[in-house]
Short mmCIF file of C-alpha atoms in Angstrom, two decimals:
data_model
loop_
_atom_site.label_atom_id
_atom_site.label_comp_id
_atom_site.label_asym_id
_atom_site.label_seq_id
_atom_site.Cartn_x
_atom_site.Cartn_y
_atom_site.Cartn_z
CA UNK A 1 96.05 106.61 106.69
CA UNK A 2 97.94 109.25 108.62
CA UNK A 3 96.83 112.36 106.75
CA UNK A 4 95.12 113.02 110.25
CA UNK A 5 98.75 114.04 111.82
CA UNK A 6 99.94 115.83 108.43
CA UNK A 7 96.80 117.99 108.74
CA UNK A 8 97.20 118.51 112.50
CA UNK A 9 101.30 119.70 111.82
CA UNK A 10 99.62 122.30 108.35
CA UNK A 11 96.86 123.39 111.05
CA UNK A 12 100.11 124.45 113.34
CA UNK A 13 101.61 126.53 110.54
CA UNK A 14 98.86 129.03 109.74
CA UNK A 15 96.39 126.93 108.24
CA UNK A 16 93.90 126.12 110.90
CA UNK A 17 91.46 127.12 108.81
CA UNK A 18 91.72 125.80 105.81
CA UNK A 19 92.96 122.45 106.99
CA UNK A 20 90.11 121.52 109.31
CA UNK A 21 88.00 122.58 106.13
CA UNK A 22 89.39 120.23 103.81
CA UNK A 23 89.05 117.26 106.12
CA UNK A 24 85.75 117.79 106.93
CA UNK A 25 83.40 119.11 103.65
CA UNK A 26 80.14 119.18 105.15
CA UNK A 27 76.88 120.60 103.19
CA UNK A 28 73.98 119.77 105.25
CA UNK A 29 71.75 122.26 105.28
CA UNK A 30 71.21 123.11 109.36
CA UNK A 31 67.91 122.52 111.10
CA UNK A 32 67.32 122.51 114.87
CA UNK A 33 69.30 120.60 117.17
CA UNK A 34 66.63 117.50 118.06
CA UNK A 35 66.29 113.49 117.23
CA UNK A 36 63.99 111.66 115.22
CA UNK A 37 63.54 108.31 116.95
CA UNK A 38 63.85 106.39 113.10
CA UNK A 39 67.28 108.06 112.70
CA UNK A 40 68.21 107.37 116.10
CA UNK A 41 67.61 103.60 115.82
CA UNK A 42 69.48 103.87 112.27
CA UNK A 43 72.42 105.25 113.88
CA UNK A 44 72.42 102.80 116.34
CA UNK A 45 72.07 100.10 114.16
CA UNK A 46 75.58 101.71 112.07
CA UNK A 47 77.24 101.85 115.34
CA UNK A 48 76.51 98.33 116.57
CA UNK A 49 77.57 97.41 113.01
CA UNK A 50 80.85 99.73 112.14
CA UNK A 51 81.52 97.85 116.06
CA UNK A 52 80.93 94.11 115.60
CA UNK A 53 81.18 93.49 111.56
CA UNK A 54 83.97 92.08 109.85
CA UNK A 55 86.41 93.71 108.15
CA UNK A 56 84.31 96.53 105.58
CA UNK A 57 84.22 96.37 101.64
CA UNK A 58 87.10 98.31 101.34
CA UNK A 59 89.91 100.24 103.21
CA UNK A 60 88.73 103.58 105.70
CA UNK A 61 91.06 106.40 105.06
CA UNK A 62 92.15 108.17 107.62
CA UNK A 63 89.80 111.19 106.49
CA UNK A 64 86.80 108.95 107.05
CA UNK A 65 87.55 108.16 110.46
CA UNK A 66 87.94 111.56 111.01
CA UNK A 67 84.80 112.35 109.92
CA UNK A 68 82.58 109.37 111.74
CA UNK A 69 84.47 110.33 114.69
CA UNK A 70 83.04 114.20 114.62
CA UNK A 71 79.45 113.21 113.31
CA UNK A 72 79.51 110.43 116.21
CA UNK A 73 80.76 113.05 118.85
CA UNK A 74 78.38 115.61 117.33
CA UNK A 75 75.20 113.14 117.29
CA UNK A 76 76.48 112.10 120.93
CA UNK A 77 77.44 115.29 122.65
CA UNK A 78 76.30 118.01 120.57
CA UNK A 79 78.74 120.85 119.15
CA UNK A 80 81.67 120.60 120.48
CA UNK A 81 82.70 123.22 123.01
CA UNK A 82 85.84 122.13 125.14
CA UNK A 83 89.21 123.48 124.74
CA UNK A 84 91.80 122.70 121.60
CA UNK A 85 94.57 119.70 122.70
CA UNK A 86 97.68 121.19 122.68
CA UNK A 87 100.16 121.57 119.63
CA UNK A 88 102.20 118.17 120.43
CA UNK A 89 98.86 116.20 121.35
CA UNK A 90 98.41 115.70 117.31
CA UNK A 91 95.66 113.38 117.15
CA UNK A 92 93.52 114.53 119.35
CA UNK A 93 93.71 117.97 118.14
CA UNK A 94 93.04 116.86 114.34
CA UNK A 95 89.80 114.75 116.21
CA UNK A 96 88.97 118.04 118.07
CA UNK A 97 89.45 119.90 114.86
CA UNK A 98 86.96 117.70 112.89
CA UNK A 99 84.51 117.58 115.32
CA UNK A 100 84.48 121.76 115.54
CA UNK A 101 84.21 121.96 111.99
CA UNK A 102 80.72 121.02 112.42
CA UNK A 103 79.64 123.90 114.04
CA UNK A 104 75.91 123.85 115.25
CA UNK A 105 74.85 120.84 112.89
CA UNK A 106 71.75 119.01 114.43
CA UNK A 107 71.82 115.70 116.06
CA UNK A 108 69.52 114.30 113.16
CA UNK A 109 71.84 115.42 110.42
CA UNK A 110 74.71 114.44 112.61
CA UNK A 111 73.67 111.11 112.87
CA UNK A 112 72.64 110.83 109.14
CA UNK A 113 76.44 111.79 107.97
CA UNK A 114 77.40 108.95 110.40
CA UNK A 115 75.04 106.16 108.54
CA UNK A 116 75.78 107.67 105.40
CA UNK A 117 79.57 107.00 105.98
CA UNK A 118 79.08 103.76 107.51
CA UNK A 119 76.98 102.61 104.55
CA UNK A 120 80.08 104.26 102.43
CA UNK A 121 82.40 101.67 104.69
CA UNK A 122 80.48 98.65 103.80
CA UNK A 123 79.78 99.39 99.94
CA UNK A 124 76.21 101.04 100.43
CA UNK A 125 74.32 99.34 103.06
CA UNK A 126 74.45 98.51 107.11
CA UNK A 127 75.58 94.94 106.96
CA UNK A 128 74.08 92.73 109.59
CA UNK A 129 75.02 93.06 112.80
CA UNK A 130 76.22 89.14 114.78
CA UNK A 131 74.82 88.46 117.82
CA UNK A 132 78.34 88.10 119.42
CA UNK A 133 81.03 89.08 117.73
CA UNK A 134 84.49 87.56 118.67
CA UNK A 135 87.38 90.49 118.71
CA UNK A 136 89.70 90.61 115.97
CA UNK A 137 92.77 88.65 116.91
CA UNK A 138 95.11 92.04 115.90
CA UNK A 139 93.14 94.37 118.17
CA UNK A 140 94.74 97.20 120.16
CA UNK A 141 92.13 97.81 122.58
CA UNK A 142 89.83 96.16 124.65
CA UNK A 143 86.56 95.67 123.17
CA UNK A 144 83.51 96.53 124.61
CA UNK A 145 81.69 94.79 127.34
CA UNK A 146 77.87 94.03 128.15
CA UNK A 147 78.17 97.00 130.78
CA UNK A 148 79.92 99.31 127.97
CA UNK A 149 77.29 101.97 126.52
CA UNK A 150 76.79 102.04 122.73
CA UNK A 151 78.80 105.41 123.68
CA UNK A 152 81.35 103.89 125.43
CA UNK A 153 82.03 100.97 122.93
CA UNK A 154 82.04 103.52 120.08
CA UNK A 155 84.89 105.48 121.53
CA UNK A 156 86.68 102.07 121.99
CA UNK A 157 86.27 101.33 118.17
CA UNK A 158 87.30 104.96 117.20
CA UNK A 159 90.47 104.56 119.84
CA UNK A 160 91.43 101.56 117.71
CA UNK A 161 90.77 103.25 114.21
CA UNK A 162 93.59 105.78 115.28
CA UNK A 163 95.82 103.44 117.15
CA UNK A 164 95.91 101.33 114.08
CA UNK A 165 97.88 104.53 112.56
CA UNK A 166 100.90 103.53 114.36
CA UNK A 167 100.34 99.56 114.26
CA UNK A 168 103.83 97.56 114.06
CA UNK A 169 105.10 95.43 111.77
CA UNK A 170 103.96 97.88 108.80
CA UNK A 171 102.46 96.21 106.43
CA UNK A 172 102.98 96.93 102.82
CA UNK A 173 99.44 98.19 102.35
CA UNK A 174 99.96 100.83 104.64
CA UNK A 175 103.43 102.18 103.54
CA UNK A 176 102.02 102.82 100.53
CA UNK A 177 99.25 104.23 101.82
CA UNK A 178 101.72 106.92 103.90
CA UNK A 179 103.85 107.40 100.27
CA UNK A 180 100.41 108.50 98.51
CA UNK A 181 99.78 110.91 100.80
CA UNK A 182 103.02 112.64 101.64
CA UNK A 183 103.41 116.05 100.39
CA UNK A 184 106.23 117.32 101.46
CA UNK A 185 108.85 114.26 101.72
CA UNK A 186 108.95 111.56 98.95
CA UNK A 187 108.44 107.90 99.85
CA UNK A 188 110.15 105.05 97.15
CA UNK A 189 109.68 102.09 98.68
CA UNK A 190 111.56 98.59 97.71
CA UNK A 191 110.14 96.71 94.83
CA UNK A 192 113.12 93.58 95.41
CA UNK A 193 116.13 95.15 96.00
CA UNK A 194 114.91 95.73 100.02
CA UNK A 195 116.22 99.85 99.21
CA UNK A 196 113.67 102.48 100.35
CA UNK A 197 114.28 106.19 99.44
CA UNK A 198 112.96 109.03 101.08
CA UNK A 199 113.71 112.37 99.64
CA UNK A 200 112.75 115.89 101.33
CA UNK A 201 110.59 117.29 98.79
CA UNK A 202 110.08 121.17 99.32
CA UNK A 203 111.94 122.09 96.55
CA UNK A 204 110.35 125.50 96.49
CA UNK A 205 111.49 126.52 99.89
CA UNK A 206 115.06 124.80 99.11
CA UNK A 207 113.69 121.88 101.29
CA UNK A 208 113.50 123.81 104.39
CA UNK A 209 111.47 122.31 107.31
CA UNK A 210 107.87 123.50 108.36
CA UNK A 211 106.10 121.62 110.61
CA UNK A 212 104.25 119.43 108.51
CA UNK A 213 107.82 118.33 107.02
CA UNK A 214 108.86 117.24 110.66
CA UNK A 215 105.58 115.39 110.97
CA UNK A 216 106.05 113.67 107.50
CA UNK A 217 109.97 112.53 108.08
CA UNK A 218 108.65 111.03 111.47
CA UNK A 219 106.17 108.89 109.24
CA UNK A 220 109.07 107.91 106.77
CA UNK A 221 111.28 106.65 109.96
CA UNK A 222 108.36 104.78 111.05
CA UNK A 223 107.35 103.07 107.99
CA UNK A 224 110.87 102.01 106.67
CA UNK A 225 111.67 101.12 110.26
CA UNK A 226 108.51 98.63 110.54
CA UNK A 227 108.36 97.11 107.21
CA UNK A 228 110.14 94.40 107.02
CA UNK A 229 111.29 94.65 103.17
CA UNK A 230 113.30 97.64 104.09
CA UNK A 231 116.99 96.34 104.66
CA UNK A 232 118.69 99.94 103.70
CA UNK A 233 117.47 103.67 103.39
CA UNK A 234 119.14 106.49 101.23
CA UNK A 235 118.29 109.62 102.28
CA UNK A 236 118.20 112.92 100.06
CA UNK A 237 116.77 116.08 98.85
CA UNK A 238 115.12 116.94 95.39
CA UNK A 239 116.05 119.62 92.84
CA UNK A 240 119.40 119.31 93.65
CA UNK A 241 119.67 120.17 97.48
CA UNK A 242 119.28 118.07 100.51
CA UNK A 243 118.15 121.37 102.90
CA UNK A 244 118.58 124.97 103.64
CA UNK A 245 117.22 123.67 107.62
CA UNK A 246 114.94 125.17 109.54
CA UNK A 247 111.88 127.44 108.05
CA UNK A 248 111.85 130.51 110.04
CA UNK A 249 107.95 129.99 109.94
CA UNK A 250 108.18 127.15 112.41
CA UNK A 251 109.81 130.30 114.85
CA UNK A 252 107.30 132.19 114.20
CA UNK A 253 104.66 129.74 114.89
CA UNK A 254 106.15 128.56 117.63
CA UNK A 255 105.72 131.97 119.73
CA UNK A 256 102.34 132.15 118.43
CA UNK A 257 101.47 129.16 119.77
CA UNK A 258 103.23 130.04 123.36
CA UNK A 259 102.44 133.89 123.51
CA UNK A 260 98.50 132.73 125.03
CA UNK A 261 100.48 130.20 127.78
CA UNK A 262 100.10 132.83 130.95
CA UNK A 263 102.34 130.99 133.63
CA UNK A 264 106.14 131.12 132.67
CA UNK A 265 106.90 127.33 133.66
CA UNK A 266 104.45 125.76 131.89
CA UNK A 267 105.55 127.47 128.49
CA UNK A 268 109.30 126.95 129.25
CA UNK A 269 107.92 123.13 129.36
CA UNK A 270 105.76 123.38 125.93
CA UNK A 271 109.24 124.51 124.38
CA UNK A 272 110.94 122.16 126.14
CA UNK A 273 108.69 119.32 124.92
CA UNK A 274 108.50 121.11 121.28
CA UNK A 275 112.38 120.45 121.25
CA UNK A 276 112.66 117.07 122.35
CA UNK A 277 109.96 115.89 119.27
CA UNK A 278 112.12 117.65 116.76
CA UNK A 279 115.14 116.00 118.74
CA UNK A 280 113.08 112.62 118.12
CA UNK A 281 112.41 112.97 114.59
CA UNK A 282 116.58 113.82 113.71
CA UNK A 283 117.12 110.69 116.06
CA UNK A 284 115.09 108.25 114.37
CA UNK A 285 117.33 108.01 111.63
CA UNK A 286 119.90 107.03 114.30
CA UNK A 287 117.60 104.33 115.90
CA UNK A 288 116.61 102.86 112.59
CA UNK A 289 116.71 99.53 112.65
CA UNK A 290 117.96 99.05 109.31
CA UNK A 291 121.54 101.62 107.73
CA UNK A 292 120.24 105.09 106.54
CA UNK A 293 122.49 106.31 103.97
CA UNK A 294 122.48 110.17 103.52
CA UNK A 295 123.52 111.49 99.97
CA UNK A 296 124.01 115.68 99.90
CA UNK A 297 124.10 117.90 97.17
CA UNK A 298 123.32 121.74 96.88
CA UNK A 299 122.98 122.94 100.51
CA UNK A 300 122.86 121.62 103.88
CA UNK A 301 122.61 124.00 106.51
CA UNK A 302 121.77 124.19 110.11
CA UNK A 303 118.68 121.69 110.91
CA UNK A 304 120.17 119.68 107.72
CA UNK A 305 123.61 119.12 109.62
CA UNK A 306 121.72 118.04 112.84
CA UNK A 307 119.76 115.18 110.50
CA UNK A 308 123.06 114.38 108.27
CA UNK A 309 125.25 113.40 111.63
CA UNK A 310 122.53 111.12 112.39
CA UNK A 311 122.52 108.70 109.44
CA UNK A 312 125.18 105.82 108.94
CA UNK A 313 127.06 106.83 106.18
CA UNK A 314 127.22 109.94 104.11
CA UNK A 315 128.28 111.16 101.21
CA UNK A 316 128.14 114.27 99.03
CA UNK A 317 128.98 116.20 95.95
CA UNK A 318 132.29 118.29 96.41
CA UNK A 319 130.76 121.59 95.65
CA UNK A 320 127.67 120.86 98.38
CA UNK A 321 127.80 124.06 100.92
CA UNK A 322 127.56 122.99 104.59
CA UNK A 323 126.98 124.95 107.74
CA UNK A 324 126.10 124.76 111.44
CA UNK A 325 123.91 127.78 110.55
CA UNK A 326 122.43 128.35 114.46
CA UNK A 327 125.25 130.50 115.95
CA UNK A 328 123.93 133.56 113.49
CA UNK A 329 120.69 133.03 114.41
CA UNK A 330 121.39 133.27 117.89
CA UNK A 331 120.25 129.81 118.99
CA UNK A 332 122.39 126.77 120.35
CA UNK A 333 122.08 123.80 117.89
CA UNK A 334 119.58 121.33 119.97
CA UNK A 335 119.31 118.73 117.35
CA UNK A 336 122.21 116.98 117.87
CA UNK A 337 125.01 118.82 115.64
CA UNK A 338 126.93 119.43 119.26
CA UNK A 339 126.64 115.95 120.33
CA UNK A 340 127.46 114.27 117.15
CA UNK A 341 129.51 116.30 115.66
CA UNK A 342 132.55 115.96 117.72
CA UNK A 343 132.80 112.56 117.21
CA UNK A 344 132.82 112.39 113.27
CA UNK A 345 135.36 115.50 112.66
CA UNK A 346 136.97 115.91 116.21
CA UNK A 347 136.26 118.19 119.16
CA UNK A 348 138.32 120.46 117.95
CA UNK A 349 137.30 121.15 114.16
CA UNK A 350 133.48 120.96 115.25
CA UNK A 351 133.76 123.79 117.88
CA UNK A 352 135.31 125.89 114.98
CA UNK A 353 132.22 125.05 112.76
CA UNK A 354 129.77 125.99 115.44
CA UNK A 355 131.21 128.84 116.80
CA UNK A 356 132.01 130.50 113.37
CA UNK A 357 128.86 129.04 111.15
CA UNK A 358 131.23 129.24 108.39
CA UNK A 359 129.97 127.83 104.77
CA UNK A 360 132.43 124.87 103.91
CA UNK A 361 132.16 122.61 100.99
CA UNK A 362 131.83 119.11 99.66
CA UNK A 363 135.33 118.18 99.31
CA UNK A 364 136.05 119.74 102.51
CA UNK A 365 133.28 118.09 104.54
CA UNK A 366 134.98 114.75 103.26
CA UNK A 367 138.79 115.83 104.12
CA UNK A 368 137.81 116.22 108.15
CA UNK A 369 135.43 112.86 107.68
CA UNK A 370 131.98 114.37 108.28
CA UNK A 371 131.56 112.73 104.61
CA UNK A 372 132.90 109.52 103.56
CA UNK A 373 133.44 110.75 99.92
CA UNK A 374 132.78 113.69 97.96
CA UNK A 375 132.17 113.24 94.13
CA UNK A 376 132.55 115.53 91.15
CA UNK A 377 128.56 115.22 90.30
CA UNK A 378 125.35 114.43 91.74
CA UNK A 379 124.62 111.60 88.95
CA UNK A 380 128.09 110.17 89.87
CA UNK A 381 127.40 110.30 93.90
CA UNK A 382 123.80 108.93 93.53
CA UNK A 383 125.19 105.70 91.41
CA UNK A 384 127.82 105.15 94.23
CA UNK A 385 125.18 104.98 96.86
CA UNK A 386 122.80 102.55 95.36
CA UNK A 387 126.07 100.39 94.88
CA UNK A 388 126.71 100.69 98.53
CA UNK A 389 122.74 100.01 99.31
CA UNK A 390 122.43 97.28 97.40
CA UNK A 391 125.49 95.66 98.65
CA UNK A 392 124.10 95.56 101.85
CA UNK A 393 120.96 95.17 101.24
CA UNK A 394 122.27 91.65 99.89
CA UNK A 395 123.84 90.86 103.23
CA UNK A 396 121.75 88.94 106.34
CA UNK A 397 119.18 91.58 107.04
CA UNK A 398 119.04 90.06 110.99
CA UNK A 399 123.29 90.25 111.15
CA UNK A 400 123.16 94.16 109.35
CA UNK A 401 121.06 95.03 112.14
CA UNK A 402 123.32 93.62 114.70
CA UNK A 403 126.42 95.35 113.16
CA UNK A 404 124.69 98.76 113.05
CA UNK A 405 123.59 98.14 116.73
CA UNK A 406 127.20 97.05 118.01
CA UNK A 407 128.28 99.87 116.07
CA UNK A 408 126.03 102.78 118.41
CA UNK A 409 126.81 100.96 121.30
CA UNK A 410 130.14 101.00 120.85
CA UNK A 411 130.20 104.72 120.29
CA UNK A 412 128.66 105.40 123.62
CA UNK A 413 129.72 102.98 125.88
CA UNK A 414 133.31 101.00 127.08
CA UNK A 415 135.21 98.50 124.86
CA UNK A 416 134.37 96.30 128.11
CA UNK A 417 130.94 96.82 128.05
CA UNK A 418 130.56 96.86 124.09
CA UNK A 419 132.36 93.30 124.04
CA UNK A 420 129.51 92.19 126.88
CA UNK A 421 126.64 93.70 124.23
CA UNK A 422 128.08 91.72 121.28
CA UNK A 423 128.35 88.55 123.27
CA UNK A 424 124.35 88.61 124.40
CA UNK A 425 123.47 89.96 120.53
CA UNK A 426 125.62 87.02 119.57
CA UNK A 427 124.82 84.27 121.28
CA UNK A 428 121.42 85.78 121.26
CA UNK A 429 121.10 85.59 117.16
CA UNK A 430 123.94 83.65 115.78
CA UNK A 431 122.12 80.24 115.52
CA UNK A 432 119.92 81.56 112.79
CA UNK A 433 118.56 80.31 109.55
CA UNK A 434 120.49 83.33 107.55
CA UNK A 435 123.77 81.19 109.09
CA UNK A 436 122.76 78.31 107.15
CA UNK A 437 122.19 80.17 104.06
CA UNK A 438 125.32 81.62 104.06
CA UNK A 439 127.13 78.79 105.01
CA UNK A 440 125.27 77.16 101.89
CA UNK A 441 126.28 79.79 100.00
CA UNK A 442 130.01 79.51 100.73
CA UNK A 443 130.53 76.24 100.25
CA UNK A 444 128.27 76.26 96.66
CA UNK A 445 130.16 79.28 95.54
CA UNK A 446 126.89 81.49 95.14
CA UNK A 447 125.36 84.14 96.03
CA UNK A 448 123.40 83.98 99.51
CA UNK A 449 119.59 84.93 99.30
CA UNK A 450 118.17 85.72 102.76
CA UNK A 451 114.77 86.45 103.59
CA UNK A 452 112.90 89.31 104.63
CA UNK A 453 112.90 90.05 108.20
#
């Protein structure tokens, strides 16, 4: 359902090309750009239909809407001509993309891809089209009016086709939809022990980070921090490495993208915007709802440190190789090494890390507490942290949410004010059915079973 972004974040890294290509495979052969008035009221009748039906036969990938999006804008407005959305404005650009893929396609054939994959939508033929069709109670956006065009009410439906991308509480159906189509991170979601994993998965890059790896981990955060079977997260990296950080491609993109920018401020602002997403992405394992357990083996350097202080507990093999890599790179760390840091291994032991970039191990990471253990193998380390998951993963999943929220407040705030936050999250959720249940469970000398969220 998201492959839309994904594509967008490739496109950014040198694959325009190719990307926009594979989204949109179009072999119509091209004839001049005019309507035929039996087509037209065809198309009309798909629009109407893809606008009022019920749900379709089956479920519209993400690539699909993509694709009656540009034949619709293509049929509507012709080739498309305007300027590319900027880098961070990711769905527009993959929509722009799509839509410029088709070239000088006519209006006829334009309008015959869209009935074509309308008829695809509703397994073969244009269902029939309601007189009035009530909105769907879970709608995003308003839907269209007797004063609406059939161009204005179109763009409403594709609006909600791409809002529905980020639509909260996930459901299961879409989380696994994002773990098919991840590439470059790996998904496990819970079966019944409420433990999702998510494991960078560039192994042959030593997991470093393009910018379709940013894009996925954002997904991952936003599908184990919507659906509600999630009650823990264990982070790591495959082949034996959590991350080498930062691929210096993303650097190299990244003044590619700026070099065009003419006025000084407004590309100081691009970068300063490019920052604050990557910011967002290492932060969302802090704002989780739900405890994100790292586990590090192999390397974890530079962007890796920034995402490792994030998480709520960590762990690691003792021969794992750490290091605030930016300082030999010549760039401040901006993820939040500096902030963090400080406050898991003291102000004094992190400004020696940054300042030096020295390569420190395992064993040492867990002496000055930026690990809680370190353990003589990875097979050893990775059985200790799915008997820490699934210990809490056992526990009230609305009271393991509380504790992980007292515990960030705490951090940032006054023992005053921190007492004042636990007394409104308290008196707030304490009068809950997972009370009962463990009350129950007490008193009968079992084990507690709480429900998902």
């Amino acid at each position: 359902m998201f492959r839309t972004v994904l594509t967008t974040a490739r496109s950014a890294s040198h694959r325009a090309g190719s990307a926009t290509t594979q989204i949109c495979r179009f072999s119509l052969p091209q004839r001049a750009f005019s309507a035929n008035s039996t087509i037209e009221a065809t198309f009309r009748q798909a629009v109407d239909a893809l606008e009022k039906s019920k749900a379709p036969a089956k479920p519209v990938s993400n690539e699909a809407k993509l694709k009656l999006y540009a034949f619709f804008k293509q049929a509507e407005k012709g080739p498309c001509s305007g300027p590319r959305p900027g880098m961070f404005d990711m769905i527009n650009r993959a929509k722009y993309d799509a839509w410029k893929a088709l070239g000088d396609l006519s209006k006829d054939q334009a309008m015959e891809g869209y009935i074509a994959g309308v008829k695809d939508i509703f397994g073969g033929d244009l269902p029939a089209v309601p007189s009035s069709a009530a909105p769907a109670a879970t709608e995003k956006v308003a839907p269209a009016t007797a004063s609406d065009t059939s161009t204005e009410a179109a763009e409403k439906l594709h609006l909600r086709g791409f809002q529905e991308l980020f639509a909260r509480p996930v459901s299961p159906t879409y989380s696994e939809s994002v773990a098919r189509q991840l590439t470059r991170m790996q998904l496990q979601l819970p079966a019944e022990d409420g433990i999702a994993t998510i494991a960078l998965n560039r192994p042959k890059k030593g997991n470093a980070f393009d910018l379709a790896m940013w894009e996925e981990l954002r997904h991952c955060w936003e599908v184990v921090g919507g659906d509600k079977r999630v009650k823990a997260v264990v982070l790591r990296g495959e082949n034996h490495t959590f991350t080498t950080g930062m691929d210096l491609s993303v650097f190299v993109n990244l003044q590619t993208q700026l070099s065009p920018v003419e006025c000084e401020g407004r590309r100081r602002e691009s970068l300063k915007q490019f920052i604050r997403y990557l910011q967002s992405v290492v932060t969302a394992a802090e704002t989780c709802p739900v405890p994100v357990i790292a586990a590090v083996s192999g390397h974890c350097i530079g962007a890796g440190i920034d995402l490792l202080c994030a998480t709520d507990l960590r762990y690691a093999t003792k021969n794992a190789q750490f290091s605030v890599k930016e300082i030999d790179l010549a760039i401040v760390a901006d993820m939040g090494t500096i902030q963090r840091l400080p406050r898991l291994v003291g102000q004094q032991r992190a400004t020696e890390l940054c300042l030096t970039g020295r390569t420190f191990s395992g064993a040492e990471a867990a002496e000055m507490g930026l690990v809680l253990q370190a353990f003589d193998t990875e097979e050893e380390m990775m059985r200790h942290v799915q008997t820490v998951s699934q210990q809490i993963s056992k526990k009230s999943p609305l009271t393991v949410r509380g504790v992980k929220e007292g515990l960030l407040f705490s951090r940032d705030h006054t023992v005053a004010q921190s007492l004042e936050q636990v007394q409104l999250w308290n008196s707030a959720m304490i009068l809950s059915n997972d009370l009962l249940t463990a009350a129950t469970a007490v008193m009968s000398k079992q084990e507690p079973v709480f429900k998902d969220l």
